[in-house]
Amino acid sequence: NYMHGIIKTFKNQWPHSDNKGECLVEINQMPGGGIFTHKLQNNCFNNQIFANEINDLMQSVESLPYEHYQKQFNKNINITFAR
């Protein structure tokens, strides 16, 4: 499904590290799946290194799944990253 495809996209580009944390990210995407903006929420900054890692991940993902998901597309999504 749509969210599974989004999570898989992030997992495939999230390099393994020993950084631990939890980070809620608000993502605003454009039709086509491109990330327009992202905002790390306050819980991300309990571990600044983890927050930097998630911010880098957001910048490295060029686009999220869109084709075949136009009906499920939501321009505003929230995802919690945890390790």
C-alpha atoms as an extended CHARMM CRD file, in Angstrom:
* protein
*
        83  EXT
         1         1  ASN       CA              0.0000000000        0.0000000000        0.0000000000  PROA      1               0.0000000000
         2         2  TYR       CA              0.8910000000        3.6810000000       -0.1330000000  PROA      2               0.0000000000
         3         3  MET       CA              2.4150000000        4.1300000000        3.3450000000  PROA      3               0.0000000000
         4         4  HSD       CA              4.3390000000        0.8740000000        3.0260000000  PROA      4               0.0000000000
         5         5  GLY       CA              5.9250000000        2.2180000000       -0.1640000000  PROA      5               0.0000000000
         6         6  ILE       CA              6.8810000000        5.4620000000        1.5790000000  PROA      6               0.0000000000
         7         7  ILE       CA              8.4080000000        3.6420000000        4.5550000000  PROA      7               0.0000000000
         8         8  LYS       CA             10.3160000000        1.3170000000        2.2250000000  PROA      8               0.0000000000
         9         9  THR       CA             11.7160000000        4.3250000000        0.3330000000  PROA      9               0.0000000000
        10        10  PHE       CA             13.0940000000        5.8190000000        3.5500000000  PROA      10              0.0000000000
        11        11  LYS       CA             14.4250000000        2.4810000000        4.8610000000  PROA      11              0.0000000000
        12        12  ASN       CA             16.3010000000        1.8580000000        1.6230000000  PROA      12              0.0000000000
        13        13  GLN       CA             18.1030000000        5.1890000000        1.9080000000  PROA      13              0.0000000000
        14        14  TRP       CA             18.6310000000        5.3470000000        5.6760000000  PROA      14              0.0000000000
        15        15  PRO       CA             22.2180000000        4.2680000000        6.3390000000  PROA      15              0.0000000000
        16        16  HSD       CA             22.7910000000        2.0030000000        9.3020000000  PROA      16              0.0000000000
        17        17  SER       CA             24.3610000000        3.6350000000       12.3290000000  PROA      17              0.0000000000
        18        18  ASP       CA             24.4700000000        3.1510000000       16.0710000000  PROA      18              0.0000000000
        19        19  ASN       CA             22.5630000000        6.3730000000       16.6910000000  PROA      19              0.0000000000
        20        20  LYS       CA             19.4350000000        5.7690000000       18.7270000000  PROA      20              0.0000000000
        21        21  GLY       CA             16.3890000000        7.9480000000       18.9630000000  PROA      21              0.0000000000
        22        22  GLU       CA             12.8720000000        8.7050000000       17.9070000000  PROA      22              0.0000000000
        23        23  CYS       CA             11.8660000000       11.5130000000       15.6000000000  PROA      23              0.0000000000
        24        24  LEU       CA              8.4690000000       12.6180000000       14.3200000000  PROA      24              0.0000000000
        25        25  VAL       CA              8.7130000000       14.3960000000       10.9720000000  PROA      25              0.0000000000
        26        26  GLU       CA              5.9670000000       16.3880000000        9.2530000000  PROA      26              0.0000000000
        27        27  ILE       CA              6.4130000000       16.0450000000        5.4950000000  PROA      27              0.0000000000
        28        28  ASN       CA              4.7390000000       18.1920000000        2.8710000000  PROA      28              0.0000000000
        29        29  GLN       CA              5.0250000000       16.6530000000       -0.5790000000  PROA      29              0.0000000000
        30        30  MET       CA              4.0950000000       17.8070000000       -4.0410000000  PROA      30              0.0000000000
        31        31  PRO       CA              2.0290000000       15.8310000000       -6.5440000000  PROA      31              0.0000000000
        32        32  GLY       CA              4.5680000000       13.5280000000       -8.1150000000  PROA      32              0.0000000000
        33        33  GLY       CA              6.0320000000       12.6210000000       -4.7110000000  PROA      33              0.0000000000
        34        34  GLY       CA              8.7210000000       15.2730000000       -4.3820000000  PROA      34              0.0000000000
        35        35  ILE       CA              9.3250000000       16.4210000000       -0.8110000000  PROA      35              0.0000000000
        36        36  PHE       CA              8.5040000000       20.1330000000       -0.6720000000  PROA      36              0.0000000000
        37        37  THR       CA              9.2010000000       20.7160000000        3.0230000000  PROA      37              0.0000000000
        38        38  HSD       CA              9.9350000000       18.6770000000        6.1130000000  PROA      38              0.0000000000
        39        39  LYS       CA              9.9150000000       19.6940000000        9.7660000000  PROA      39              0.0000000000
        40        40  LEU       CA             11.5230000000       17.7290000000       12.5510000000  PROA      40              0.0000000000
        41        41  GLN       CA              9.4180000000       17.8920000000       15.7120000000  PROA      41              0.0000000000
        42        42  ASN       CA             10.7240000000       18.6470000000       19.2110000000  PROA      42              0.0000000000
        43        43  ASN       CA             11.2180000000       14.9800000000       20.1590000000  PROA      43              0.0000000000
        44        44  CYS       CA             13.8830000000       14.7210000000       17.4500000000  PROA      44              0.0000000000
        45        45  PHE       CA             16.2520000000       16.9410000000       19.3610000000  PROA      45              0.0000000000
        46        46  ASN       CA             16.6070000000       14.6610000000       22.3920000000  PROA      46              0.0000000000
        47        47  ASN       CA             19.5960000000       13.3310000000       20.4210000000  PROA      47              0.0000000000
        48        48  GLN       CA             21.0570000000       15.9720000000       18.1040000000  PROA      48              0.0000000000
        49        49  ILE       CA             23.1480000000       13.4400000000       16.1790000000  PROA      49              0.0000000000
        50        50  PHE       CA             20.0240000000       11.3770000000       15.4550000000  PROA      50              0.0000000000
        51        51  ALA       CA             18.1600000000       14.5480000000       14.4220000000  PROA      51              0.0000000000
        52        52  ASN       CA             20.9740000000       15.4140000000       12.0060000000  PROA      52              0.0000000000
        53        53  GLU       CA             20.8230000000       11.8990000000       10.5710000000  PROA      53              0.0000000000
        54        54  ILE       CA             17.0660000000       12.1820000000        9.9460000000  PROA      54              0.0000000000
        55        55  ASN       CA             17.4750000000       15.6390000000        8.4400000000  PROA      55              0.0000000000
        56        56  ASP       CA             20.1500000000       14.2740000000        6.0910000000  PROA      56              0.0000000000
        57        57  LEU       CA             17.8190000000       11.4110000000        5.1600000000  PROA      57              0.0000000000
        58        58  MET       CA             15.0230000000       13.8580000000        4.3040000000  PROA      58              0.0000000000
        59        59  GLN       CA             17.3670000000       15.7680000000        2.0360000000  PROA      59              0.0000000000
        60        60  SER       CA             18.6620000000       12.6200000000        0.3280000000  PROA      60              0.0000000000
        61        61  VAL       CA             15.2310000000       11.2880000000       -0.6900000000  PROA      61              0.0000000000
        62        62  GLU       CA             14.3840000000       12.8580000000       -4.0300000000  PROA      62              0.0000000000
        63        63  SER       CA             10.8090000000       11.6390000000       -4.2270000000  PROA      63              0.0000000000
        64        64  LEU       CA              8.3040000000        9.3950000000       -2.5290000000  PROA      64              0.0000000000
        65        65  PRO       CA              6.0800000000        6.8460000000       -4.2790000000  PROA      65              0.0000000000
        66        66  TYR       CA              3.3870000000        8.4700000000       -6.3810000000  PROA      66              0.0000000000
        67        67  GLU       CA              2.6900000000        6.4970000000       -9.5360000000  PROA      67              0.0000000000
        68        68  HSD       CA             -0.1490000000        4.0030000000       -8.9080000000  PROA      68              0.0000000000
        69        69  TYR       CA             -0.9490000000        5.8520000000       -5.6360000000  PROA      69              0.0000000000
        70        70  GLN       CA             -2.6410000000        9.0050000000       -6.9320000000  PROA      70              0.0000000000
        71        71  LYS       CA             -5.9010000000        8.1150000000       -5.1760000000  PROA      71              0.0000000000
        72        72  GLN       CA             -4.1350000000        7.5090000000       -1.8410000000  PROA      72              0.0000000000
        73        73  PHE       CA             -1.7730000000       10.4860000000       -2.2120000000  PROA      73              0.0000000000
        74        74  ASN       CA             -1.7430000000       12.8110000000        0.7630000000  PROA      74              0.0000000000
        75        75  LYS       CA              0.3690000000       15.9370000000        0.5210000000  PROA      75              0.0000000000
        76        76  ASN       CA              0.8230000000       16.0820000000        4.3140000000  PROA      76              0.0000000000
        77        77  ILE       CA              2.1490000000       13.0170000000        6.0970000000  PROA      77              0.0000000000
        78        78  ASN       CA              3.6890000000       12.4250000000        9.5170000000  PROA      78              0.0000000000
        79        79  ILE       CA              6.2510000000        9.6840000000       10.0150000000  PROA      79              0.0000000000
        80        80  THR       CA              8.0460000000        8.6440000000       13.1870000000  PROA      80              0.0000000000
        81        81  PHE       CA             11.5650000000        7.3610000000       12.6620000000  PROA      81              0.0000000000
        82        82  ALA       CA             12.8980000000        5.1870000000       15.4650000000  PROA      82              0.0000000000
        83        83  ARG       CA             15.9870000000        3.1230000000       16.0180000000  PROA      83              0.0000000000
